[in-house]
Amino acid sequence: MILDNRGLEPPQPMIRTLAALDELAEGQTLTILNDRRPMFLFEQLDERGYLYLTEQQNDGSYRVTISRKAG
């Protein structure tokens, strides 16, 4: 699943991302696209037990792929 949060002002990208994670089925990943690096989201992901990979894109936006830790 891909969630495009570009063009939204904080805290909307984080709210949308956390809501999408609540709907994520076991084994699925969520990819988000953000205008800026989602620093406060990382804290939430760590607390909830998610793994994530962050990649800065050529246009300066960020792509974050999120999945649950195994076990």
CSV table of N, CA, C and O in Angstrom, one decimal:
chain,number,residue,atom,x,y,z
A,1,MET,N,0.8,-1.2,0.0
A,1,MET,CA,0.0,0.0,0.0
A,1,MET,C,0.9,1.2,0.0
A,1,MET,O,1.9,1.3,0.7
A,2,ILE,N,0.5,2.2,-0.8
A,2,ILE,CA,1.3,3.5,-0.9
A,2,ILE,C,0.4,4.6,-0.4
A,2,ILE,O,-0.8,4.7,-0.9
A,3,LEU,N,0.9,5.5,0.5
A,3,LEU,CA,0.1,6.6,1.0
A,3,LEU,C,0.9,7.9,0.7
A,3,LEU,O,2.0,8.1,1.1
A,4,ASP,N,0.3,8.7,-0.2
A,4,ASP,CA,1.0,10.0,-0.6
A,4,ASP,C,0.6,11.1,0.3
A,4,ASP,O,-0.5,11.6,0.2
A,5,ASN,N,1.5,11.5,1.2
A,5,ASN,CA,1.3,12.6,2.1
A,5,ASN,C,1.8,13.9,1.7
A,5,ASN,O,1.8,14.9,2.4
A,6,ARG,N,2.4,14.0,0.5
A,6,ARG,CA,3.0,15.2,0.0
A,6,ARG,C,1.9,16.3,-0.1
A,6,ARG,O,0.8,16.0,-0.5
A,7,GLY,N,2.3,17.5,0.2
A,7,GLY,CA,1.4,18.7,0.1
A,7,GLY,C,0.5,18.9,1.3
A,7,GLY,O,-0.2,19.9,1.4
A,8,LEU,N,0.7,18.0,2.3
A,8,LEU,CA,-0.1,18.2,3.6
A,8,LEU,C,0.8,18.8,4.6
A,8,LEU,O,2.0,18.6,4.7
A,9,GLU,N,0.2,19.6,5.5
A,9,GLU,CA,0.9,20.3,6.6
A,9,GLU,C,0.9,19.4,7.8
A,9,GLU,O,-0.1,18.6,8.1
A,10,PRO,N,2.0,19.4,8.6
A,10,PRO,CA,2.0,18.6,9.9
A,10,PRO,C,0.8,19.1,10.8
A,10,PRO,O,0.5,20.3,10.7
A,11,PRO,N,0.2,18.2,11.5
A,11,PRO,CA,0.5,16.8,11.7
A,11,PRO,C,-0.2,15.8,10.8
A,11,PRO,O,-0.2,14.6,11.1
A,12,GLN,N,-0.9,16.3,9.8
A,12,GLN,CA,-1.7,15.4,8.9
A,12,GLN,C,-1.0,14.2,8.4
A,12,GLN,O,-1.5,13.1,8.4
A,13,PRO,N,0.3,14.4,7.9
A,13,PRO,CA,1.0,13.1,7.4
A,13,PRO,C,1.1,12.1,8.4
A,13,PRO,O,0.9,10.9,8.2
A,14,MET,N,1.4,12.5,9.7
A,14,MET,CA,1.6,11.5,10.7
A,14,MET,C,0.3,10.8,11.1
A,14,MET,O,0.2,9.6,11.3
A,15,ILE,N,-0.8,11.6,11.2
A,15,ILE,CA,-2.1,11.1,11.5
A,15,ILE,C,-2.6,10.1,10.5
A,15,ILE,O,-3.1,9.1,10.8
A,16,ARG,N,-2.4,10.5,9.2
A,16,ARG,CA,-2.8,9.6,8.1
A,16,ARG,C,-2.0,8.3,8.1
A,16,ARG,O,-2.6,7.2,7.9
A,17,THR,N,-0.7,8.4,8.4
A,17,THR,CA,0.1,7.2,8.4
A,17,THR,C,-0.2,6.3,9.5
A,17,THR,O,-0.4,5.1,9.3
A,18,LEU,N,-0.4,6.8,10.7
A,18,LEU,CA,-0.8,6.0,11.9
A,18,LEU,C,-2.1,5.3,11.7
A,18,LEU,O,-2.3,4.1,12.0
A,19,ALA,N,-3.1,6.0,11.1
A,19,ALA,CA,-4.4,5.4,10.8
A,19,ALA,C,-4.2,4.3,9.8
A,19,ALA,O,-4.9,3.3,9.9
A,20,ALA,N,-3.4,4.5,8.7
A,20,ALA,CA,-3.2,3.5,7.7
A,20,ALA,C,-2.5,2.2,8.3
A,20,ALA,O,-2.9,1.1,8.0
A,21,LEU,N,-1.6,2.4,9.3
A,21,LEU,CA,-0.9,1.3,9.9
A,21,LEU,C,-1.9,0.5,10.7
A,21,LEU,O,-1.8,-0.7,10.8
A,22,ASP,N,-2.9,1.1,11.3
A,22,ASP,CA,-3.9,0.4,12.1
A,22,ASP,C,-4.7,-0.5,11.2
A,22,ASP,O,-5.3,-1.5,11.7
A,23,GLU,N,-4.8,-0.2,9.9
A,23,GLU,CA,-5.6,-1.0,8.9
A,23,GLU,C,-4.7,-2.0,8.2
A,23,GLU,O,-5.2,-2.8,7.5
A,24,LEU,N,-3.4,-2.0,8.4
A,24,LEU,CA,-2.5,-2.8,7.7
A,24,LEU,C,-2.6,-4.3,8.2
A,24,LEU,O,-2.6,-4.6,9.3
A,25,ALA,N,-2.8,-5.2,7.2
A,25,ALA,CA,-2.9,-6.6,7.5
A,25,ALA,C,-1.5,-7.2,7.8
A,25,ALA,O,-0.5,-6.6,7.4
A,26,GLU,N,-1.5,-8.3,8.5
A,26,GLU,CA,-0.2,-9.0,8.8
A,26,GLU,C,0.5,-9.3,7.5
A,26,GLU,O,0.0,-9.8,6.6
A,27,GLY,N,1.8,-9.0,7.5
A,27,GLY,CA,2.6,-9.3,6.3
A,27,GLY,C,2.7,-8.2,5.3
A,27,GLY,O,3.5,-8.3,4.4
A,28,GLN,N,1.8,-7.2,5.4
A,28,GLN,CA,1.8,-6.1,4.4
A,28,GLN,C,2.8,-5.1,4.8
A,28,GLN,O,3.2,-5.0,6.0
A,29,THR,N,3.2,-4.3,3.9
A,29,THR,CA,4.0,-3.1,4.1
A,29,THR,C,3.3,-1.8,3.7
A,29,THR,O,2.4,-1.9,2.8
A,30,LEU,N,3.6,-0.7,4.3
A,30,LEU,CA,3.1,0.6,4.0
A,30,LEU,C,4.2,1.4,3.5
A,30,LEU,O,5.2,1.5,4.2
A,31,THR,N,4.1,2.1,2.3
A,31,THR,CA,5.1,3.0,1.9
A,31,THR,C,4.4,4.4,1.9
A,31,THR,O,3.3,4.6,1.3
A,32,ILE,N,5.1,5.3,2.5
A,32,ILE,CA,4.6,6.7,2.6
A,32,ILE,C,5.5,7.6,1.8
A,32,ILE,O,6.7,7.4,1.8
A,33,LEU,N,4.9,8.6,1.2
A,33,LEU,CA,5.7,9.7,0.5
A,33,LEU,C,5.4,11.0,1.3
A,33,LEU,O,4.3,11.4,1.4
A,34,ASN,N,6.5,11.6,1.8
A,34,ASN,CA,6.3,12.9,2.6
A,34,ASN,C,7.2,13.9,2.0
A,34,ASN,O,8.3,13.6,1.4
A,35,ASP,N,6.8,15.2,2.1
A,35,ASP,CA,7.6,16.3,1.7
A,35,ASP,C,8.9,16.5,2.5
A,35,ASP,O,9.9,16.9,2.0
A,36,ARG,N,8.8,16.1,3.8
A,36,ARG,CA,9.9,16.3,4.7
A,36,ARG,C,10.2,15.0,5.5
A,36,ARG,O,9.3,14.1,5.5
A,37,ARG,N,11.3,14.9,6.1
A,37,ARG,CA,11.7,13.7,6.9
A,37,ARG,C,10.8,13.6,8.1
A,37,ARG,O,10.8,14.6,8.9
A,38,PRO,N,10.0,12.6,8.3
A,38,PRO,CA,9.0,12.5,9.4
A,38,PRO,C,9.6,12.1,10.7
A,38,PRO,O,9.4,11.0,11.3
A,39,MET,N,10.4,13.0,11.3
A,39,MET,CA,11.1,12.7,12.5
A,39,MET,C,10.2,12.3,13.7
A,39,MET,O,10.6,11.3,14.4
A,40,PHE,N,9.1,12.9,13.9
A,40,PHE,CA,8.3,12.5,15.0
A,40,PHE,C,7.5,11.2,14.8
A,40,PHE,O,7.2,10.5,15.7
A,41,LEU,N,7.3,10.9,13.5
A,41,LEU,CA,6.7,9.6,13.2
A,41,LEU,C,7.7,8.4,13.6
A,41,LEU,O,7.2,7.4,14.1
A,42,PHE,N,9.0,8.6,13.5
A,42,PHE,CA,9.9,7.5,13.8
A,42,PHE,C,9.8,7.1,15.2
A,42,PHE,O,9.9,5.9,15.6
A,43,GLU,N,9.6,8.1,16.1
A,43,GLU,CA,9.4,7.7,17.6
A,43,GLU,C,8.2,6.9,17.7
A,43,GLU,O,8.2,5.9,18.5
A,44,GLN,N,7.1,7.2,17.1
A,44,GLN,CA,5.9,6.4,17.2
A,44,GLN,C,6.1,5.0,16.6
A,44,GLN,O,5.6,4.0,17.2
A,45,LEU,N,6.8,4.9,15.5
A,45,LEU,CA,7.0,3.6,14.9
A,45,LEU,C,7.8,2.7,15.8
A,45,LEU,O,7.6,1.5,16.0
A,46,ASP,N,8.9,3.3,16.4
A,46,ASP,CA,9.7,2.6,17.4
A,46,ASP,C,8.9,2.0,18.6
A,46,ASP,O,9.0,0.9,18.9
A,47,GLU,N,8.0,2.9,19.1
A,47,GLU,CA,7.2,2.5,20.2
A,47,GLU,C,6.2,1.4,19.9
A,47,GLU,O,5.9,0.6,20.7
A,48,ARG,N,5.7,1.4,18.6
A,48,ARG,CA,4.7,0.4,18.2
A,48,ARG,C,5.3,-0.8,17.6
A,48,ARG,O,4.6,-1.7,17.2
A,49,GLY,N,6.6,-0.9,17.5
A,49,GLY,CA,7.3,-2.1,17.1
A,49,GLY,C,7.4,-2.3,15.6
A,49,GLY,O,7.3,-3.4,15.1
A,50,TYR,N,7.5,-1.2,14.8
A,50,TYR,CA,7.6,-1.3,13.4
A,50,TYR,C,9.0,-1.1,12.9
A,50,TYR,O,9.8,-0.4,13.6
A,51,LEU,N,9.4,-1.7,11.8
A,51,LEU,CA,10.7,-1.5,11.1
A,51,LEU,C,10.4,-0.5,10.0
A,51,LEU,O,9.3,-0.5,9.4
A,52,TYR,N,11.4,0.3,9.7
A,52,TYR,CA,11.2,1.3,8.6
A,52,TYR,C,12.5,1.6,7.9
A,52,TYR,O,13.6,1.5,8.5
A,53,LEU,N,12.4,1.9,6.6
A,53,LEU,CA,13.5,2.2,5.8
A,53,LEU,C,13.2,3.6,5.1
A,53,LEU,O,12.1,3.7,4.5
A,54,THR,N,14.1,4.6,5.3
A,54,THR,CA,13.8,5.9,4.8
A,54,THR,C,14.8,6.2,3.7
A,54,THR,O,16.0,6.0,3.8
A,55,GLU,N,14.2,6.7,2.6
A,55,GLU,CA,15.1,7.1,1.4
A,55,GLU,C,14.7,8.5,1.0
A,55,GLU,O,13.5,8.7,0.7
A,56,GLN,N,15.7,9.4,0.9
A,56,GLN,CA,15.4,10.7,0.3
A,56,GLN,C,15.4,10.6,-1.2
A,56,GLN,O,16.2,9.9,-1.8
A,57,GLN,N,14.4,11.2,-1.8
A,57,GLN,CA,14.2,11.2,-3.2
A,57,GLN,C,14.9,12.3,-3.9
A,57,GLN,O,15.3,13.3,-3.3
A,58,ASN,N,15.1,12.2,-5.2
A,58,ASN,CA,15.8,13.3,-6.0
A,58,ASN,C,15.1,14.7,-5.8
A,58,ASN,O,15.8,15.7,-5.9
A,59,ASP,N,13.8,14.7,-5.6
A,59,ASP,CA,13.1,16.0,-5.5
A,59,ASP,C,13.1,16.5,-4.1
A,59,ASP,O,12.5,17.5,-3.8
A,60,GLY,N,13.8,15.8,-3.2
A,60,GLY,CA,13.9,16.3,-1.8
A,60,GLY,C,12.8,15.7,-0.9
A,60,GLY,O,12.9,15.9,0.3
A,61,SER,N,11.9,15.0,-1.4
A,61,SER,CA,10.9,14.3,-0.6
A,61,SER,C,11.4,13.1,0.0
A,61,SER,O,12.6,12.7,-0.3
A,62,TYR,N,10.7,12.4,0.8
A,62,TYR,CA,11.1,11.2,1.5
A,62,TYR,C,10.1,10.1,1.2
A,62,TYR,O,8.9,10.3,1.3
A,63,ARG,N,10.7,8.9,1.0
A,63,ARG,CA,9.9,7.6,0.9
A,63,ARG,C,10.3,6.8,2.1
A,63,ARG,O,11.5,6.5,2.3
A,64,VAL,N,9.3,6.4,2.8
A,64,VAL,CA,9.5,5.5,4.0
A,64,VAL,C,8.7,4.3,3.8
A,64,VAL,O,7.4,4.3,3.6
A,65,THR,N,9.3,3.1,3.9
A,65,THR,CA,8.7,1.8,3.8
A,65,THR,C,8.6,1.2,5.2
A,65,THR,O,9.7,1.1,5.9
A,66,ILE,N,7.4,0.9,5.7
A,66,ILE,CA,7.2,0.5,7.1
A,66,ILE,C,6.6,-0.9,7.1
A,66,ILE,O,5.7,-1.3,6.3
A,67,SER,N,7.1,-1.8,8.0
A,67,SER,CA,6.6,-3.1,8.2
A,67,SER,C,6.7,-3.5,9.7
A,67,SER,O,7.5,-2.9,10.4
A,68,ARG,N,6.0,-4.5,10.0
A,68,ARG,CA,6.0,-5.0,11.4
A,68,ARG,C,7.3,-5.9,11.7
A,68,ARG,O,7.7,-6.5,10.8
A,69,LYS,N,7.8,-5.8,12.9
A,69,LYS,CA,8.8,-6.7,13.3
A,69,LYS,C,8.3,-8.1,13.3
A,69,LYS,O,7.2,-8.4,13.7
A,70,ALA,N,9.1,-9.1,12.9
A,70,ALA,CA,8.7,-10.5,12.9
A,70,ALA,C,8.6,-11.0,14.4
A,70,ALA,O,9.4,-10.6,15.2
A,71,GLY,N,7.7,-11.9,14.7
A,71,GLY,CA,7.6,-12.4,16.0
A,71,GLY,C,6.8,-11.6,16.9
A,71,GLY,O,6.5,-11.9,18.0
